[in-house]
mmCIF file of N, CA and C and ligand atoms in Angstrom:
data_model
loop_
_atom_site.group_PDB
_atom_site.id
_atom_site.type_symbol
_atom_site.label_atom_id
_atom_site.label_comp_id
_atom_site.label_asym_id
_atom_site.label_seq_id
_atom_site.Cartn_x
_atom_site.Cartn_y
_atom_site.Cartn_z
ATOM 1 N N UNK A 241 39.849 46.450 35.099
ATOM 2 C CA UNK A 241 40.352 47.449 36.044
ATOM 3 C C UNK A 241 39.507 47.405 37.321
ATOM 4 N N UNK A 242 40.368 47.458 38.900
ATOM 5 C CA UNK A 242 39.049 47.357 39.518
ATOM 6 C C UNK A 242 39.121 48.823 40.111
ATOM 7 N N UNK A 243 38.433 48.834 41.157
ATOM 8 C CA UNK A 243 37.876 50.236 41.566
ATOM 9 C C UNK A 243 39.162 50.965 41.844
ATOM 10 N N UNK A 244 39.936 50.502 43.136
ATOM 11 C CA UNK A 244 41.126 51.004 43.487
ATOM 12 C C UNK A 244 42.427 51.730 42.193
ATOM 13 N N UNK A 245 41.936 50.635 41.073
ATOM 14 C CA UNK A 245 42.755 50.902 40.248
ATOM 15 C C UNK A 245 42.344 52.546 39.513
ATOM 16 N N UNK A 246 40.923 51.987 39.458
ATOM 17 C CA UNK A 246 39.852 53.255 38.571
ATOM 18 C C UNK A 246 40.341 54.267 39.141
ATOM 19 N N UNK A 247 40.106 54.658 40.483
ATOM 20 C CA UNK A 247 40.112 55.692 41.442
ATOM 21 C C UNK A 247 41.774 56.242 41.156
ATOM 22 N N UNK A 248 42.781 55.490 40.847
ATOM 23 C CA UNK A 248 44.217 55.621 41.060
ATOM 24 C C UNK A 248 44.273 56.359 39.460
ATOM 25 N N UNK A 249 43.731 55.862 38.484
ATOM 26 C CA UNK A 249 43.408 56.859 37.014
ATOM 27 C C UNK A 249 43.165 57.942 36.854
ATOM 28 N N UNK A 250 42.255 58.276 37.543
ATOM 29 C CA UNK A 250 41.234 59.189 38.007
ATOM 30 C C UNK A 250 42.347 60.196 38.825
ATOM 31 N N UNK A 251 42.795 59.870 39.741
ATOM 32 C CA UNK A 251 44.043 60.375 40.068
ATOM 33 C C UNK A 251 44.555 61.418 39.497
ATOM 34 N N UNK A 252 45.674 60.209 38.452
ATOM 35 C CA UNK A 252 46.531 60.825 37.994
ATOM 36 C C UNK A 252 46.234 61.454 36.606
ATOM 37 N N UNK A 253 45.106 61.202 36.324
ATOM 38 C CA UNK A 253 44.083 62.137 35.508
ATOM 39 C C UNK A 253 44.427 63.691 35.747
ATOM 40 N N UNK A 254 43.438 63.855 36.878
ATOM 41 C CA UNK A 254 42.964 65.093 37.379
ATOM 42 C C UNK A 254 43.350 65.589 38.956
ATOM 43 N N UNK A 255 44.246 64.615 39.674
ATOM 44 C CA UNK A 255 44.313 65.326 40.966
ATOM 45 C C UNK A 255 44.807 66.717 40.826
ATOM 46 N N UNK A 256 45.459 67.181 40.017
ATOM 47 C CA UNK A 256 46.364 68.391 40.149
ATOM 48 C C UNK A 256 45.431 69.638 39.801
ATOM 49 N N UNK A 257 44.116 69.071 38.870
ATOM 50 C CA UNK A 257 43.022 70.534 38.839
ATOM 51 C C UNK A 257 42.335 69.464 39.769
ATOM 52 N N UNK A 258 41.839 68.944 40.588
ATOM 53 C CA UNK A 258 41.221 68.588 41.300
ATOM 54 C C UNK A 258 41.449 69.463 42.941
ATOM 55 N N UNK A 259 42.495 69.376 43.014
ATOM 56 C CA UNK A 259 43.373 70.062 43.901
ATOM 57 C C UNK A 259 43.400 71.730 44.246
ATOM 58 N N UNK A 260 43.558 71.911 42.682
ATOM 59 C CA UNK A 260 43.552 73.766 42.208
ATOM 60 C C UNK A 260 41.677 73.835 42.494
ATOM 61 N N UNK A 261 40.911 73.167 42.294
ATOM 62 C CA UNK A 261 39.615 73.646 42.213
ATOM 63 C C UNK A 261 38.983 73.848 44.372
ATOM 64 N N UNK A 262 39.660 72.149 45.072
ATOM 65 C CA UNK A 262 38.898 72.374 45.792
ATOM 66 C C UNK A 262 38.347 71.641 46.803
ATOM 67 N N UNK A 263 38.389 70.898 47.739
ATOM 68 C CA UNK A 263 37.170 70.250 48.136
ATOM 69 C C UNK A 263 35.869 70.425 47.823
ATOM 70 N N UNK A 264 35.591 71.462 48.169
ATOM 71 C CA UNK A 264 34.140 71.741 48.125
ATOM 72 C C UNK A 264 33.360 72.323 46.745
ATOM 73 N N UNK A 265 34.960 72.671 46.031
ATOM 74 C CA UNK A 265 33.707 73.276 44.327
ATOM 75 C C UNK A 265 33.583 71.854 43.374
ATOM 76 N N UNK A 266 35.078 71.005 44.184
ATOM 77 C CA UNK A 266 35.036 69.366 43.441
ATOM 78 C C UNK A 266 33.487 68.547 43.726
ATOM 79 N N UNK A 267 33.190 69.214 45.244
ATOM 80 C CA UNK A 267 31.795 68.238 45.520
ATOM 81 C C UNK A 267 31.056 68.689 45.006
ATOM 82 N N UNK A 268 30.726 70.255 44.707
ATOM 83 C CA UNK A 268 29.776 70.304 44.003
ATOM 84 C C UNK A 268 29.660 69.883 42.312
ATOM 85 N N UNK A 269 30.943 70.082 41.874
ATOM 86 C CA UNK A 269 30.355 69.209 40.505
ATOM 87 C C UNK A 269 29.762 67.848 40.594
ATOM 88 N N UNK A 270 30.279 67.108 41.435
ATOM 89 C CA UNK A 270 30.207 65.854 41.991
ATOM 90 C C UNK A 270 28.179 65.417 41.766
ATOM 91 N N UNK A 271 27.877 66.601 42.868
ATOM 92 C CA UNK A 271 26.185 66.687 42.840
ATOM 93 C C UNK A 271 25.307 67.386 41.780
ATOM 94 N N UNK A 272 26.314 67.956 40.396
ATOM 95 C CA UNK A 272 25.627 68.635 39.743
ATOM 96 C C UNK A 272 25.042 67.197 38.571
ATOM 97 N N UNK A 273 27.035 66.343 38.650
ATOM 98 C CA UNK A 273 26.833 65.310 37.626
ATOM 99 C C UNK A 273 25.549 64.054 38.491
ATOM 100 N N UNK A 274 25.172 64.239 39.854
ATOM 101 C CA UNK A 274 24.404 63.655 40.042
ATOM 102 C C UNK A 274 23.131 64.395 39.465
ATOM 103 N N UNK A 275 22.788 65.588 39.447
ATOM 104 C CA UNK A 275 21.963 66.065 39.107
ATOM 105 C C UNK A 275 21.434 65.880 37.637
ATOM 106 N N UNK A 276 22.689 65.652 36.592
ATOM 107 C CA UNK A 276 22.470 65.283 35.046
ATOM 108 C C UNK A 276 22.261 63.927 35.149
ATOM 109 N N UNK A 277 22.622 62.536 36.110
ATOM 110 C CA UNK A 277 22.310 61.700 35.766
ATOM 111 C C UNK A 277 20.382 61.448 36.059
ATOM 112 N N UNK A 278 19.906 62.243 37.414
ATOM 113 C CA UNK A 278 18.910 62.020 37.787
ATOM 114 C C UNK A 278 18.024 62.419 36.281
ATOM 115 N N UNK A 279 18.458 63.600 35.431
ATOM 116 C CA UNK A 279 17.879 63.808 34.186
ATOM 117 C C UNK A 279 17.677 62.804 33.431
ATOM 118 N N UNK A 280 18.544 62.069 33.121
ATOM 119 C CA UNK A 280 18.434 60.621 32.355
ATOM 120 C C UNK A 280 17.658 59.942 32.726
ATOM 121 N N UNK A 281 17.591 59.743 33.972
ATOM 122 C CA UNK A 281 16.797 58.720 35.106
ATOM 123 C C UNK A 281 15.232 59.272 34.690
ATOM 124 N N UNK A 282 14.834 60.543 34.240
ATOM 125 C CA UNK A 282 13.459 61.219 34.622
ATOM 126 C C UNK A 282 13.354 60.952 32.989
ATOM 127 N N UNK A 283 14.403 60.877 31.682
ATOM 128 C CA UNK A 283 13.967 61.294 30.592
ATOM 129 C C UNK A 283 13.939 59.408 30.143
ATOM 130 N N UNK A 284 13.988 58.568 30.854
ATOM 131 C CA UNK A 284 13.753 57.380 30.292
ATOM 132 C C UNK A 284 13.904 56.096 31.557
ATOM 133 N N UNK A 285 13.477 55.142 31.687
ATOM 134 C CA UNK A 285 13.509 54.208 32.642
ATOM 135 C C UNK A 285 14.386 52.704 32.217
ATOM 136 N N UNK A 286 15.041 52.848 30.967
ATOM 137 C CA UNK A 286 15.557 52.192 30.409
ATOM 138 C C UNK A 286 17.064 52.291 30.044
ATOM 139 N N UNK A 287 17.978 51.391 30.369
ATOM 140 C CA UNK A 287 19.305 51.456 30.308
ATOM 141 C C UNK A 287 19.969 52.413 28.305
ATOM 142 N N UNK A 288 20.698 53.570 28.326
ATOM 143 C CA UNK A 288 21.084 53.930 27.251
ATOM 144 C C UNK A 288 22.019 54.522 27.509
ATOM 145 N N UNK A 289 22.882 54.824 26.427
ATOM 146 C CA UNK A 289 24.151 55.420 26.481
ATOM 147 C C UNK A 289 24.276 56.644 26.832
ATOM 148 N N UNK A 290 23.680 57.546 26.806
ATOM 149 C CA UNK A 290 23.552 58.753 27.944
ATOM 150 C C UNK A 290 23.532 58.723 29.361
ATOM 151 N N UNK A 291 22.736 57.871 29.811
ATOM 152 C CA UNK A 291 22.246 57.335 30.705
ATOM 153 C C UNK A 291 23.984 56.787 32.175
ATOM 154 N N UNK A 292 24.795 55.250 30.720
ATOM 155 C CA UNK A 292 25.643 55.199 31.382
ATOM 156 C C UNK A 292 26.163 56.621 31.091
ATOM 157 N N UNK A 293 26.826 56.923 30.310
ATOM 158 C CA UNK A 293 27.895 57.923 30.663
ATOM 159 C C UNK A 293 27.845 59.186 32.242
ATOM 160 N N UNK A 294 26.414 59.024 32.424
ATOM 161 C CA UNK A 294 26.228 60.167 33.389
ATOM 162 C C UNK A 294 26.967 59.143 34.536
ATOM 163 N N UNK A 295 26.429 58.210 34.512
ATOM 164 C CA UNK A 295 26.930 56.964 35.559
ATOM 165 C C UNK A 295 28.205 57.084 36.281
ATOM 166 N N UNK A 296 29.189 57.116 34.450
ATOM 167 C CA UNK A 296 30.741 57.195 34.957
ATOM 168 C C UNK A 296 30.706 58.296 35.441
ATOM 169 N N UNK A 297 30.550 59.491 34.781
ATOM 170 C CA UNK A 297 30.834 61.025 35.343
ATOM 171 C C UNK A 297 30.714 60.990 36.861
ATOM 172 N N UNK A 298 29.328 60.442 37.584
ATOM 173 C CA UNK A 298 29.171 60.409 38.398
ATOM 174 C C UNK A 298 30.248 59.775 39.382
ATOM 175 N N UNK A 299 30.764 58.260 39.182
ATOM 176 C CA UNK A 299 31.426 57.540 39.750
ATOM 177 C C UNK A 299 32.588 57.989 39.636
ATOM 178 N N UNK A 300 33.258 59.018 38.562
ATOM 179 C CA UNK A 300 34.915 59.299 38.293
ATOM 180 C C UNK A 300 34.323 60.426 39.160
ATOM 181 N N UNK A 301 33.767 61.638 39.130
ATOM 182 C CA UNK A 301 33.633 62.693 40.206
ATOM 183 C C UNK A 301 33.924 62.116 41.782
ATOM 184 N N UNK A 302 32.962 60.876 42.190
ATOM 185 C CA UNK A 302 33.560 60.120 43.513
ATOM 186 C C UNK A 302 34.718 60.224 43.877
ATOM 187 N N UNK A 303 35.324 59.862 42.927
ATOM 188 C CA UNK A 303 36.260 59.354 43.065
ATOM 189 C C UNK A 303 37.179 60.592 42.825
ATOM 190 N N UNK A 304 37.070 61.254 42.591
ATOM 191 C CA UNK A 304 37.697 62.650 42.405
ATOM 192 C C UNK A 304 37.675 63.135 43.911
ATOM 193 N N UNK A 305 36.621 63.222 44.423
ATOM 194 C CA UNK A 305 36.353 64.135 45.903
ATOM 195 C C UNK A 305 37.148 62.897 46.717
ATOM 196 N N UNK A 306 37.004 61.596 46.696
ATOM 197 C CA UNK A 306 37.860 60.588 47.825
ATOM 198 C C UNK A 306 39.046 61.402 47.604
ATOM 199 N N UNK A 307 39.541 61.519 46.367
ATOM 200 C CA UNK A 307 41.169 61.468 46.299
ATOM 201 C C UNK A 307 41.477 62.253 47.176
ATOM 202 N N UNK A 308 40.847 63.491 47.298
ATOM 203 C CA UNK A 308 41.260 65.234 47.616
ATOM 204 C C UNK A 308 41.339 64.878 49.161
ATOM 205 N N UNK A 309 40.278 63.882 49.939
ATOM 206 C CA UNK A 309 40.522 63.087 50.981
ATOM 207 C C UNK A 309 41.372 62.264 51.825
ATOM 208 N N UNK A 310 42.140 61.763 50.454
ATOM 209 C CA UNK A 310 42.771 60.385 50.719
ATOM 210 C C UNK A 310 42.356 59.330 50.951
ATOM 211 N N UNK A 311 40.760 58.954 50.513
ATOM 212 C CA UNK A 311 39.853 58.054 50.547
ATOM 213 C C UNK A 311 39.804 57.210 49.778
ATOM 214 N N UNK A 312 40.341 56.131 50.405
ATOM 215 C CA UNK A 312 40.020 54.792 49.065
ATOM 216 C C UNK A 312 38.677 54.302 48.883
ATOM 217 N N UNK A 313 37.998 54.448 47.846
ATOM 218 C CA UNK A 313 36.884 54.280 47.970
ATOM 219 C C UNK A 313 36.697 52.613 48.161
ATOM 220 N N UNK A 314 37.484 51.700 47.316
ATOM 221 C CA UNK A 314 37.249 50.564 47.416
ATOM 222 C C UNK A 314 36.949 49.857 48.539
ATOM 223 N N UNK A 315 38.386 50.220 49.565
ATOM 224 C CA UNK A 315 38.293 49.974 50.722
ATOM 225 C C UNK A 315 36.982 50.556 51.893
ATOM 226 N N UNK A 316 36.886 51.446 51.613
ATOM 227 C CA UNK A 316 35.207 51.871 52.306
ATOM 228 C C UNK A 316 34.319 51.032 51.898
ATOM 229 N N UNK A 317 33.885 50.845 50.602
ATOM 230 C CA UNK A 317 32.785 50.359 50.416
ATOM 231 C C UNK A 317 32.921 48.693 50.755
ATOM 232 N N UNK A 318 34.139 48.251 50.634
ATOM 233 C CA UNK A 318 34.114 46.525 51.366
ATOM 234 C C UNK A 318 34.139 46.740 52.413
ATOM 235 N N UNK A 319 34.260 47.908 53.329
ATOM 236 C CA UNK A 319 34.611 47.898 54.343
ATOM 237 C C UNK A 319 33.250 48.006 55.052
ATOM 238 N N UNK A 320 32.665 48.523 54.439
ATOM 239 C CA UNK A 320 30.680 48.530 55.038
ATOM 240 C C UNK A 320 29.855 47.583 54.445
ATOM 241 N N UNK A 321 29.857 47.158 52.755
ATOM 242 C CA UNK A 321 28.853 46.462 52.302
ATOM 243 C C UNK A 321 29.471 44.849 51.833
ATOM 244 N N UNK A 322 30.746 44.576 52.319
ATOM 245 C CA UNK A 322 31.288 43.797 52.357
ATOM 246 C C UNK A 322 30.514 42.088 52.473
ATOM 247 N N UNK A 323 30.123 42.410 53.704
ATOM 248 C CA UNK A 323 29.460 41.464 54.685
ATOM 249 C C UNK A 323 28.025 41.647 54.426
ATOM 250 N N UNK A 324 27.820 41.958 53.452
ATOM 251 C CA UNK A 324 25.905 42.480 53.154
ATOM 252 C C UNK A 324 25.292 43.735 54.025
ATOM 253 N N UNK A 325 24.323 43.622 54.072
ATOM 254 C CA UNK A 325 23.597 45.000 54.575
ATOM 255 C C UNK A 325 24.054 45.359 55.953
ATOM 256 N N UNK A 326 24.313 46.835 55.875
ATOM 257 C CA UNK A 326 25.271 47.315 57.323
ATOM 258 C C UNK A 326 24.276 47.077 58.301
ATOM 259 N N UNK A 327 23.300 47.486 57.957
ATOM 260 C CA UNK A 327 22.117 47.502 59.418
ATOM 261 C C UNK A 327 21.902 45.759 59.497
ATOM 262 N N UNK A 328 21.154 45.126 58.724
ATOM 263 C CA UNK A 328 20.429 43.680 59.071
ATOM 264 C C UNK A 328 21.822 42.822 59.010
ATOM 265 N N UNK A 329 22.775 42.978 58.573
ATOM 266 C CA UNK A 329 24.190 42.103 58.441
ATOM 267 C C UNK A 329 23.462 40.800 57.302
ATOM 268 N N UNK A 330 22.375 40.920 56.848
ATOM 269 C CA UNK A 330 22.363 40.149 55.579
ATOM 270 C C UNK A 330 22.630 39.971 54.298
ATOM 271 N N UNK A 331 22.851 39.476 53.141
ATOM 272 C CA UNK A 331 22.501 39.128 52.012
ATOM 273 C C UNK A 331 21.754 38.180 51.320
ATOM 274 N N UNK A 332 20.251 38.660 50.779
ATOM 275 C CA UNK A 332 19.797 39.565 50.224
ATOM 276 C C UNK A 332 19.647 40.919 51.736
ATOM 277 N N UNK A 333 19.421 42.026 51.650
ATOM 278 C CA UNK A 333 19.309 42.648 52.937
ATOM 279 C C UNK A 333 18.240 42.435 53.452
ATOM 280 N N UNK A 334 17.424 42.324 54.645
ATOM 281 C CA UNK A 334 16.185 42.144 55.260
ATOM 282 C C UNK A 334 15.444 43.223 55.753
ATOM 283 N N UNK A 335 15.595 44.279 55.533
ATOM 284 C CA UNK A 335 15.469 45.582 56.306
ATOM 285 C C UNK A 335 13.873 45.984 55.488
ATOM 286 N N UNK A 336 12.880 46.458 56.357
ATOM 287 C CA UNK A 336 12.125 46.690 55.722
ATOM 288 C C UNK A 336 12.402 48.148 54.964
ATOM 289 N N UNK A 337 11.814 47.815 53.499
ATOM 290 C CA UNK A 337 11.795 48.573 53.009
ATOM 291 C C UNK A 337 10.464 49.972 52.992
ATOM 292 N N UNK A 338 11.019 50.968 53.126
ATOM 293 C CA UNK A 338 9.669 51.801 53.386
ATOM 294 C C UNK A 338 9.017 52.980 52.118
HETATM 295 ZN ZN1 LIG Y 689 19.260 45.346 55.663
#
C-alpha cells in the first residue's frame, strides 16, 4: 500500500468522525499520539512493538488532520524531500548538523 493509498484508508476509515470532531481537536490528538510515542522513545532506545504501533497512530493521525485539509500528504512530502534535503538540495543532506 503506498502512502496516498494509506492516507485514502484512513479516509474512508474515519473522515466522517474526523470531520464531527474538528480541525483542531483532530490536531490535538495528533500531538497527544506524538506525545505517547515520545514515551516509548524515553521507555527504551530499541525498536518494539509498542514502540511501532505508536508510530502508526502517529502517521494514521497525519493523515487524519491532511484529510480535514485536503492534503495529500504523499504529494507534499515528494514535493519537498523528493530531490533530497530542502535547504542543501543534497542526498546524503550536507547541512550542518547542530
Ligand atoms: Zn541539508
Amino acid at each position: 500500500m503506498e502512502i496516498s493509498e494509506f492516507q485514502k484508508h484512513i479516509k474512508e476509515i474515519y473522515f466522517a468522525n474526523d470531520s464531527k470532531r474538528g480541525k483542531e481537536k483532530t490536531f490535538i490528538w495528533l500531538v497527544e499520539e506524538i506525545g505517547e510515542l515520545a514515551e516509548e522513545i524515553r521507555k527504551s532506545d530499541k525498536k518494539n512493538k509498542a514502540m511501532e504501533a505508536e508510530f502508526a497512530d502517529v502517521f494514521a493521525w497525519l493523515c487524519s488532520e491532511a484529510n480535514l485539509y485536503g492534503i495529500e500528504v504523499e504529494k507534499c512530502v515528494i514535493d519537498k524531500y523528493g530531490n533530497g534535503c530542502p535547504k542543501c538540495g543534497k542526498n546524503p543532506c550536507e547541512c550542518n548538523i547542530k
